[in-house]
Coordinates of C-alpha atoms in Angstrom, one line a residue:
X128 CA 268.4 65.9 315.1
X129 CA 268.7 65.1 318.7
X130 CA 267.6 67.3 321.6
X131 CA 271.2 68.0 322.4
X132 CA 271.9 69.2 319.0
X133 CA 268.7 71.6 319.1
X134 CA 270.1 73.0 322.4
X135 CA 273.6 73.5 320.6
X136 CA 271.8 75.6 317.8
X137 CA 269.7 77.5 320.3
X138 CA 272.7 78.6 322.3
X139 CA 274.8 79.4 319.2
X140 CA 272.0 81.7 318.0
X141 CA 271.2 83.4 321.4
X142 CA 272.8 86.9 320.6
X143 CA 272.6 89.6 323.3
X144 CA 272.7 92.5 320.8
X145 CA 270.4 93.6 318.0
X146 CA 270.1 90.9 315.1
X147 CA 268.1 90.2 311.9
X148 CA 265.6 87.5 312.5
X149 CA 266.0 85.0 309.4
X150 CA 263.6 82.2 310.5
X151 CA 263.4 79.2 312.7
X152 CA 265.1 75.9 313.1
X153 CA 263.8 73.0 311.2
X154 CA 263.8 69.6 313.1
X155 CA 263.9 66.0 311.6
X156 CA 263.3 67.7 307.9
X157 CA 259.7 68.9 308.5
X158 CA 258.8 70.3 312.0
X159 CA 259.9 73.8 313.1
X160 CA 261.1 74.6 316.6
X161 CA 259.8 78.0 317.4
X162 CA 262.0 78.2 320.4
X163 CA 265.1 78.2 318.3
X164 CA 265.1 81.2 316.1
X165 CA 268.1 81.6 313.6
X166 CA 269.4 85.2 313.5
X167 CA 272.4 87.3 312.4
X168 CA 274.0 89.9 314.6
X169 CA 273.7 93.4 313.2
X170 CA 277.4 94.0 314.2
X171 CA 278.7 91.1 311.9
X172 CA 277.0 92.1 308.6
X173 CA 279.9 94.0 307.7
X174 CA 281.9 90.7 307.5
X175 CA 280.1 90.1 304.3
X176 CA 278.1 87.2 303.1
X177 CA 276.9 84.8 300.6
X178 CA 273.2 84.1 299.7
X179 CA 273.1 81.2 297.2
X180 CA 270.8 78.6 295.6
X181 CA 269.2 77.2 292.5
X182 CA 267.0 79.3 290.4
X183 CA 263.4 79.4 292.3
X184 CA 264.5 78.4 295.6
X185 CA 263.7 81.8 297.3
X186 CA 267.0 83.7 297.0
X187 CA 265.2 87.0 296.3
X188 CA 262.6 86.9 299.3
X189 CA 265.7 86.1 301.6
X190 CA 267.3 89.3 300.4
X191 CA 263.8 91.2 300.8
X192 CA 263.6 89.8 304.4
X193 CA 267.1 91.0 305.3
X194 CA 266.6 94.5 303.4
X195 CA 263.3 94.9 305.5
X196 CA 265.0 94.5 308.9
X197 CA 268.2 96.4 308.0
X198 CA 266.0 99.5 306.9
X199 CA 263.8 99.1 310.1
X200 CA 267.3 99.1 312.0
X201 CA 268.3 102.3 310.2
X202 CA 270.7 100.7 308.0
X203 CA 270.7 101.9 304.4
X204 CA 270.6 99.1 301.6
X205 CA 271.5 98.6 298.0
X206 CA 269.6 96.1 295.9
X207 CA 269.7 95.0 292.2
X208 CA 266.2 94.4 290.8
X209 CA 266.7 92.1 287.9
X210 CA 263.4 90.5 287.9
X211 CA 261.3 93.4 288.7
X212 CA 259.8 92.0 292.0
X213 CA 261.9 93.7 294.6
X214 CA 260.3 97.1 293.9
X215 CA 257.3 95.7 296.0
X216 CA 259.3 96.8 299.1
X217 CA 257.5 100.2 298.7
X218 CA 254.2 98.5 299.4
X219 CA 252.8 96.8 302.3
X220 CA 252.5 93.0 301.8
X221 CA 249.3 91.4 301.7
X222 CA 248.1 88.7 304.1
X223 CA 247.1 85.1 303.2
X224 CA 246.4 81.9 304.7
X225 CA 249.9 80.5 303.8
X226 CA 251.8 83.4 305.3
X227 CA 249.8 83.5 308.4
X228 CA 250.3 79.6 308.8
X229 CA 254.0 79.9 308.2
X230 CA 254.6 82.8 310.8
X231 CA 252.5 81.1 313.3
X232 CA 254.6 77.8 312.9
X233 CA 257.7 79.9 313.4
X234 CA 256.3 82.0 316.5
X235 CA 257.2 85.3 314.9
X236 CA 255.2 88.4 314.4
X237 CA 254.1 89.4 310.8
X238 CA 252.9 92.9 310.1
X239 CA 252.1 94.1 306.6
X240 CA 254.6 96.9 306.1
X241 CA 256.1 99.4 303.3
X242 CA 259.6 100.7 303.5
X243 CA 261.2 103.7 302.2
X244 CA 262.4 103.1 298.6
X245 CA 264.4 105.1 296.1
X246 CA 264.4 103.8 292.6
X247 CA 267.3 103.9 290.0
X248 CA 268.2 102.7 286.6
X249 CA 271.3 102.6 284.8
X250 CA 271.6 105.3 282.4
X251 CA 268.0 106.1 282.5
X252 CA 266.7 103.1 280.9
X253 CA 263.5 102.5 282.8
X254 CA 261.6 104.1 285.8
X255 CA 264.0 105.6 288.2
X256 CA 266.7 108.1 288.8
X257 CA 269.6 107.6 286.3
X258 CA 272.9 106.3 287.4
X259 CA 275.9 107.5 285.3
X260 CA 279.6 107.4 285.5
X261 CA 282.2 109.2 283.8
X262 CA 284.6 107.3 281.8
X263 CA 287.4 108.7 283.8
X264 CA 285.7 107.6 287.0
X265 CA 284.8 104.0 285.7
X266 CA 288.5 103.5 285.0
X267 CA 290.5 101.2 282.6
X268 CA 290.2 98.0 284.8
X269 CA 286.3 97.8 284.7
X270 CA 286.3 99.1 281.2
X271 CA 288.7 96.3 280.1
X272 CA 286.4 93.8 281.7
X273 CA 283.1 95.0 280.1
X274 CA 285.0 95.0 276.6
X275 CA 286.4 91.6 277.1
X276 CA 290.0 92.8 276.2
X277 CA 293.1 90.7 276.5
X278 CA 295.9 91.4 278.7
X279 CA 297.9 93.3 276.3
X280 CA 294.9 95.4 275.0
X281 CA 294.1 96.1 278.7
X282 CA 297.6 97.4 279.3
X283 CA 297.1 99.6 276.3
X284 CA 293.9 101.0 277.6
X285 CA 295.5 101.6 281.0
X286 CA 298.1 103.7 279.2
X287 CA 295.4 105.7 277.4
X288 CA 293.8 106.4 280.8
X289 CA 297.1 107.3 282.4
X290 CA 298.1 109.6 279.6
X291 CA 294.5 111.5 279.9
X292 CA 294.9 111.7 283.6
X293 CA 298.3 113.3 283.3
X294 CA 297.5 115.8 280.6
X295 CA 294.2 116.8 282.1
X296 CA 291.9 115.5 279.3
X297 CA 288.5 114.9 281.1
X298 CA 287.1 111.6 279.7
X299 CA 283.4 112.0 280.3
X300 CA 281.8 109.9 277.8
X301 CA 283.0 107.4 275.3
X302 CA 283.5 109.8 272.4
X303 CA 286.1 111.5 274.8
X304 CA 287.9 108.1 275.0
X305 CA 287.7 107.4 271.3
X306 CA 289.3 111.0 270.6
X307 CA 292.2 110.3 272.9
X308 CA 293.1 106.9 271.4
X309 CA 292.8 108.3 267.9
X310 CA 295.2 110.9 268.9
X311 CA 297.7 108.5 270.6
X312 CA 297.6 106.2 267.7
X313 CA 299.0 109.1 265.3
X314 CA 302.4 110.0 264.7
X315 CA 302.2 113.2 266.8
X316 CA 300.5 111.3 269.7
X317 CA 303.3 108.8 269.5
X318 CA 305.9 111.6 270.3
X319 CA 303.9 112.4 273.5
X320 CA 304.0 108.8 274.5
X321 CA 307.7 108.3 274.2
X322 CA 308.4 108.6 277.9
X323 CA 305.6 106.2 278.7
X324 CA 305.6 103.6 276.1
X325 CA 303.9 103.3 272.9
X326 CA 300.4 102.5 271.7
X327 CA 300.4 100.3 268.6
X328 CA 298.4 101.5 265.8
X329 CA 296.9 97.8 265.4
X330 CA 295.8 97.9 269.1
X331 CA 294.5 101.4 269.0
X332 CA 292.4 100.1 266.0
X333 CA 290.9 97.1 268.0
X334 CA 290.1 99.7 271.0
X335 CA 288.5 101.8 268.8
X336 CA 286.5 99.0 267.0
X337 CA 285.3 97.5 270.4
X338 CA 284.4 101.1 271.8
X339 CA 282.0 101.6 268.8
X340 CA 280.6 98.3 268.8
X341 CA 280.0 99.1 272.8
X342 CA 278.4 102.4 271.8
X343 CA 276.2 100.9 269.2
X344 CA 274.9 98.4 271.8
X345 CA 273.4 101.3 273.8
X346 CA 276.4 101.6 276.3
X347 CA 276.8 105.5 275.4
X348 CA 273.6 106.0 277.8
X349 CA 275.5 104.8 280.8
X350 CA 278.4 107.1 280.6
X351 CA 278.5 110.9 281.2
X352 CA 277.3 113.5 283.7
X353 CA 275.9 114.2 286.1
X354 CA 277.8 111.4 287.8
X355 CA 276.3 109.5 290.5
X356 CA 277.5 110.2 293.8
X357 CA 277.6 106.9 295.9
X358 CA 277.3 108.8 299.1
X359 CA 273.5 109.1 298.0
X360 CA 273.1 105.3 298.8
X361 CA 273.7 106.2 302.5
X362 CA 270.4 107.8 303.3
X363 CA 267.9 107.7 306.1
X364 CA 264.5 109.1 306.7
X365 CA 263.6 111.7 309.1
X366 CA 262.3 108.9 311.4
X367 CA 265.5 106.8 311.2
X368 CA 264.9 104.2 308.7
X369 CA 267.3 103.2 306.1
X370 CA 266.5 104.0 302.5
X371 CA 266.5 100.8 300.3
X372 CA 268.1 101.9 297.0
X373 CA 266.6 99.6 294.2
X374 CA 268.5 99.6 290.8
X375 CA 266.2 98.5 288.1
X376 CA 268.0 96.3 285.8
X377 CA 265.8 94.3 283.3
X378 CA 266.7 96.7 280.5
X379 CA 270.7 95.3 280.6
X380 CA 270.2 91.8 280.7
X381 CA 271.6 91.7 277.2
X382 CA 274.8 93.3 278.6
X383 CA 275.7 91.2 281.8
X384 CA 279.3 92.3 281.9
X385 CA 278.3 96.1 282.1
X386 CA 275.6 95.3 284.7
X387 CA 278.2 93.5 287.0
X388 CA 281.0 96.1 286.2
X389 CA 278.7 99.1 287.2
X390 CA 277.8 97.3 290.4
X391 CA 281.5 96.9 291.1
X392 CA 282.1 100.5 290.3
X393 CA 279.5 101.8 293.0
X394 CA 281.3 99.5 295.4
X395 CA 284.7 100.8 294.6
X396 CA 283.6 104.3 294.7
X397 CA 282.2 103.7 298.1
X398 CA 285.6 102.4 299.3
X399 CA 287.4 105.4 297.8
X400 CA 285.1 108.0 299.5
X401 CA 284.2 106.5 302.7
X402 CA 286.2 107.1 305.9
X403 CA 287.6 104.2 308.1
X404 CA 285.2 103.4 311.0
X405 CA 286.5 100.1 312.3
X406 CA 283.8 97.7 313.6
X407 CA 280.5 99.8 314.2
X408 CA 277.5 98.5 316.0
X409 CA 275.7 98.3 312.6
X410 CA 276.8 98.7 309.1
X411 CA 276.7 102.2 307.3
X412 CA 275.3 100.2 304.2
X413 CA 274.6 96.7 303.2
X414 CA 275.3 96.1 299.6
X415 CA 273.7 93.0 297.9
X416 CA 275.6 91.9 294.6
X417 CA 273.2 90.0 292.6
X418 CA 274.2 87.6 289.8
X419 CA 277.7 87.7 291.3
X420 CA 278.9 84.8 288.9
X421 CA 279.0 87.6 286.1
X422 CA 281.6 89.6 288.0
X423 CA 284.1 86.6 288.0
X424 CA 283.3 85.3 284.7
X425 CA 286.5 85.7 282.5
X426 CA 288.1 88.1 284.9
X427 CA 291.7 88.9 284.6
X428 CA 294.2 88.4 287.4
X429 CA 294.5 92.0 287.9
X430 CA 290.6 92.5 288.1
X431 CA 290.3 89.4 290.7
X432 CA 293.0 91.0 292.9
X433 CA 291.3 94.4 292.9
X434 CA 288.0 92.9 293.8
X435 CA 289.6 90.8 296.5
X436 CA 291.5 93.7 298.1
X437 CA 288.2 96.1 297.9
X438 CA 286.2 93.5 299.6
X439 CA 288.7 92.9 302.4
X440 CA 289.2 96.6 303.1
X441 CA 285.9 98.0 302.6
X442 CA 284.7 96.1 305.9
X443 CA 286.6 98.7 308.0
X444 CA 284.7 101.4 306.2
X445 CA 281.3 99.9 307.6
X446 CA 280.0 98.4 304.3
X447 CA 278.8 94.8 304.2
X448 CA 278.8 93.0 301.1
X449 CA 276.5 90.1 300.3
X450 CA 277.2 88.2 297.0
X451 CA 274.1 86.6 295.6
X452 CA 274.5 83.6 293.1
X453 CA 273.7 80.0 292.7
X454 CA 276.7 78.1 294.2
X455 CA 279.7 79.1 296.3
X456 CA 282.0 78.2 293.3
X457 CA 280.8 81.0 291.3
X458 CA 282.8 83.3 293.6
X459 CA 286.6 83.4 293.6
X460 CA 288.2 81.5 296.4
X461 CA 290.0 84.5 297.7
X462 CA 286.7 86.5 297.9
X463 CA 284.9 83.6 299.3
X464 CA 287.3 83.1 302.0
X465 CA 286.0 86.5 303.3
X466 CA 282.3 85.9 303.4
X467 CA 281.5 84.9 307.0
X468 CA 277.8 84.7 306.6
X469 CA 276.3 82.0 304.6
X470 CA 272.5 81.5 303.5
X471 CA 272.4 78.4 301.2
X472 CA 269.2 77.8 299.5
X473 CA 268.7 74.2 297.8
X474 CA 270.8 72.9 295.0
X475 CA 269.8 70.4 292.3
X476 CA 272.0 67.6 291.1
X477 CA 270.7 66.8 287.9
X478 CA 274.0 66.6 285.9
X479 CA 277.6 65.5 286.8
X480 CA 278.7 69.1 287.0
X481 CA 275.8 69.7 289.4
X482 CA 276.9 66.9 291.5
X483 CA 280.4 68.3 291.6
X484 CA 279.2 71.9 292.8
X485 CA 276.8 70.2 295.4
X486 CA 279.9 68.4 296.8
X487 CA 282.0 71.6 296.6
X488 CA 279.2 73.6 298.3
X489 CA 279.0 71.2 301.2
X490 CA 282.5 71.4 301.7
X491 CA 282.4 75.1 302.4
X492 CA 280.3 74.7 305.6
X493 CA 281.6 74.0 309.1
X494 CA 281.3 70.6 310.2
X495 CA 277.7 69.8 311.5
X496 CA 275.2 67.2 312.4
X497 CA 273.9 67.0 308.7
X498 CA 274.8 65.2 305.6
X499 CA 274.9 68.4 303.7
X500 CA 275.2 66.7 300.4
X501 CA 271.8 65.0 301.0
X502 CA 270.3 68.0 302.8
X503 CA 271.1 70.6 300.2
X504 CA 268.8 68.6 297.8
X505 CA 265.9 68.2 300.0
X506 CA 265.4 71.9 301.1
X507 CA 262.0 73.2 300.3
X508 CA 261.3 76.6 298.7
X509 CA 262.1 79.4 301.5
X510 CA 264.3 77.1 303.4
X511 CA 268.1 77.3 303.6
X512 CA 271.2 76.0 305.4
X513 CA 272.6 78.8 307.5
X514 CA 275.9 79.7 309.4
X515 CA 276.8 83.1 310.5
X516 CA 279.4 84.8 312.5
X517 CA 278.3 85.0 316.1
X518 CA 279.0 88.2 318.2
X519 CA 282.4 86.9 319.0
X520 CA 283.2 86.5 315.4
X521 CA 283.2 82.6 315.4
X522 CA 281.0 80.7 313.2
X523 CA 277.6 79.6 314.5
X524 CA 276.4 76.1 314.2
X525 CA 275.0 75.0 310.7
X526 CA 271.4 75.3 310.9
X527 CA 268.4 74.0 308.6
X528 CA 266.1 77.0 308.6
X529 CA 262.6 77.9 307.4
X530 CA 263.0 81.4 306.5
X531 CA 260.4 84.1 307.5
X532 CA 258.2 85.8 304.9
X533 CA 258.8 89.4 303.7
X534 CA 256.2 91.9 305.2
X535 CA 256.3 94.0 301.9
X536 CA 254.7 93.0 298.9
X537 CA 256.3 89.9 297.1
X538 CA 255.7 91.3 293.7
X539 CA 256.5 94.2 291.5
X540 CA 255.1 97.7 292.6
X541 CA 252.4 99.5 290.5
X542 CA 253.9 101.3 287.7
X543 CA 252.1 104.3 288.8
X544 CA 253.7 104.3 292.2
X545 CA 257.2 103.8 290.7
X546 CA 256.7 106.8 288.3
X547 CA 255.3 109.2 291.1
X548 CA 258.0 108.1 293.6
X549 CA 260.7 108.9 291.1
X550 CA 259.3 112.3 289.9
X551 CA 259.0 113.4 293.5
X552 CA 262.6 112.3 294.6
X553 CA 265.1 115.1 295.1
X554 CA 267.9 112.6 293.5
X555 CA 265.8 112.8 290.3
X556 CA 266.1 116.5 290.0
X557 CA 269.8 116.1 290.6
X558 CA 270.7 113.3 288.1
X559 CA 268.0 113.4 285.5
X560 CA 269.1 115.8 283.0
X561 CA 272.3 114.9 281.2
X562 CA 275.0 117.3 280.8
X563 CA 277.6 117.5 278.1
X564 CA 280.4 120.0 279.1
X565 CA 283.8 120.4 277.6
X566 CA 286.0 117.6 277.8
X567 CA 288.6 115.6 275.8
X568 CA 286.6 115.6 272.6
X569 CA 286.1 119.3 272.5
X570 CA 289.8 120.0 273.6
X571 CA 291.3 118.0 270.9
X572 CA 288.8 119.1 268.1
X573 CA 286.8 122.2 268.8
X574 CA 289.4 124.5 270.5
X575 CA 292.0 123.7 267.9
X576 CA 289.9 125.6 265.3
X577 CA 288.0 128.5 267.1
X578 CA 286.0 129.1 263.8
X579 CA 284.4 125.8 264.0
X580 CA 281.4 125.8 266.1
X581 CA 281.0 122.9 268.6
X582 CA 278.3 120.6 267.7
X583 CA 275.1 120.2 269.6
X584 CA 274.8 117.6 272.2
X585 CA 274.2 114.2 270.5
X586 CA 275.1 115.2 267.0
X587 CA 278.7 113.9 266.9
X588 CA 279.5 111.2 264.2
X589 CA 281.1 107.9 265.5
X590 CA 284.8 109.2 264.7
X591 CA 284.7 112.7 265.1
X592 CA 283.1 115.8 263.2
X593 CA 284.4 116.9 259.8
X594 CA 285.6 120.5 259.1
X595 CA 283.3 122.6 256.8
X596 CA 284.6 122.0 253.2
X597 CA 284.6 125.2 251.0
X598 CA 283.7 124.9 247.4
X599 CA 286.6 123.7 245.7
X600 CA 288.3 125.5 242.7
X601 CA 289.5 123.2 239.8
X602 CA 292.9 122.8 241.4
X603 CA 291.7 122.5 244.9
X604 CA 291.3 119.4 247.1
X605 CA 288.6 118.9 249.7
X606 CA 290.1 119.9 253.1
X607 CA 291.1 117.0 255.6
X608 CA 288.6 116.0 258.2
X609 CA 289.1 117.6 261.5
X610 CA 290.4 114.4 263.1
X611 CA 293.2 114.3 260.6
X612 CA 294.0 118.0 261.2
X613 CA 294.3 117.3 265.0
X614 CA 296.4 114.4 264.5
X615 CA 298.9 116.0 262.2
X616 CA 299.0 119.5 263.8
X617 CA 301.9 120.7 266.0
X618 CA 299.3 122.9 267.8
X619 CA 297.8 119.9 269.5
X620 CA 300.7 119.6 272.0
X621 CA 300.1 123.4 273.0
X622 CA 296.5 122.7 273.6
X623 CA 297.1 119.5 275.6
X624 CA 299.6 121.4 277.8
X625 CA 297.3 124.2 278.4
X626 CA 294.4 121.7 279.6
X627 CA 297.0 120.0 281.9
X628 CA 297.9 123.3 283.6
X629 CA 294.3 123.5 284.6
X630 CA 293.4 120.0 285.5
X631 CA 296.4 117.8 285.4
X632 CA 297.5 115.9 288.7
X633 CA 294.0 116.1 289.9
X634 CA 293.1 112.3 289.4
X635 CA 293.9 109.9 291.9
X636 CA 293.1 106.3 291.1
X637 CA 291.9 103.7 293.7
X638 CA 293.2 100.1 294.0
X639 CA 290.5 99.3 291.7
X640 CA 291.3 101.8 288.9
X641 CA 288.4 104.0 289.6
X642 CA 288.8 107.9 290.3
X643 CA 287.1 111.0 290.9
X644 CA 288.6 114.4 290.1
X645 CA 289.8 116.2 293.2
X646 CA 287.8 118.8 294.7
X647 CA 289.2 122.2 294.9

């Protein structure tokens, strides 16, 4: 790189306002120019970004470096912790010769620092405050993605949600949804659906089988109440630091679609609840969407359109979204076009597919002095090719960057610290204890027959409880199950109409199909 090109990079990253320090410019493939820091303006972080690279190239540490500085600047952060080592942000880092030499070479200060961290888990699996969503709030689009439904099946599921919303039948957990599908698949339910369109019994059967398998895989834990309020991600400490919300995920790696869809639910919920703020001096929240390829894999057209619109519009609500994956091709082009800040770690070209991905990645960067197809295979661990949006919104020069080291612990936090931090959190007291209040399941089953006591939480069979059977006489037959009674009884219509009077028309769904019951 010539002296003139170095000056171009220096000028391109010389911002007047507050910025995150990512690292320093690498010159001629090895030397670091400490006088050329590579930074990203704080005000541009709500223009979204991409952190990409092959496994083991340093993506997680890049997220940690960015999260540390965002927290110090008073910006709350959300991070998913798939490997377990992001929890180390709660502990001050440990100096060693390697870190000291790296930071001296870059001409940047390094002070061991712990940051305020709130630990979360999905459905209470692991150590942290449980995050749950009601089925009503999660919505049909995300649930269709999780269940892997076809377009026809997704359309039918959407009809089920529409019916439940209209009739005031709260879908809090999966057994509520199963009960409504059972009813709508019956002859009496079909009468209710005449004005909306029918639900084929075959399709209803497929939906029920998918939901039962989903429950058997442990998904029941993730749905219910108390439902997590996404505003709890927007917290700061009394001294003005942004709280880093870390979602522990090692227990859900066997359910990748559920993991990615829950992250999307959080993002969609933020979009729905937050007010418009335009272009603030700093984001209200930075949301790092790890393993982003899972979100786009086998996604329907409606799902992709919803993602694109949410990402496009959430910028004006002060939320910056960074997708984290291996290559830009993992992200849908319509979403990728909105990611103005790019941190690309090394890529490997061991196979023909790898070579295609490498070529495609190089083509997504602005014109530069580098042969990016070559440079991207030469980057060392903790190095990246970077371009961001400058203070005027124009892309900065492409820069080969050696990234700074995190100041917090680059390993998993001690288990005792995680447990103590969670126990002492005010959010744990708010969300820890699951609640099973009256909802669609009870409305369609228990209220129909007041003589039948509502079962205790967790005692429901998969397909609904059976009514008590009296001792039969010689001529008597066993009474039908409660589900059968519900499906054949005319009383059900009156029950539903009564529920609708209390809660109908209170559901308003977002562009992503997510919803919350309107506050009275």
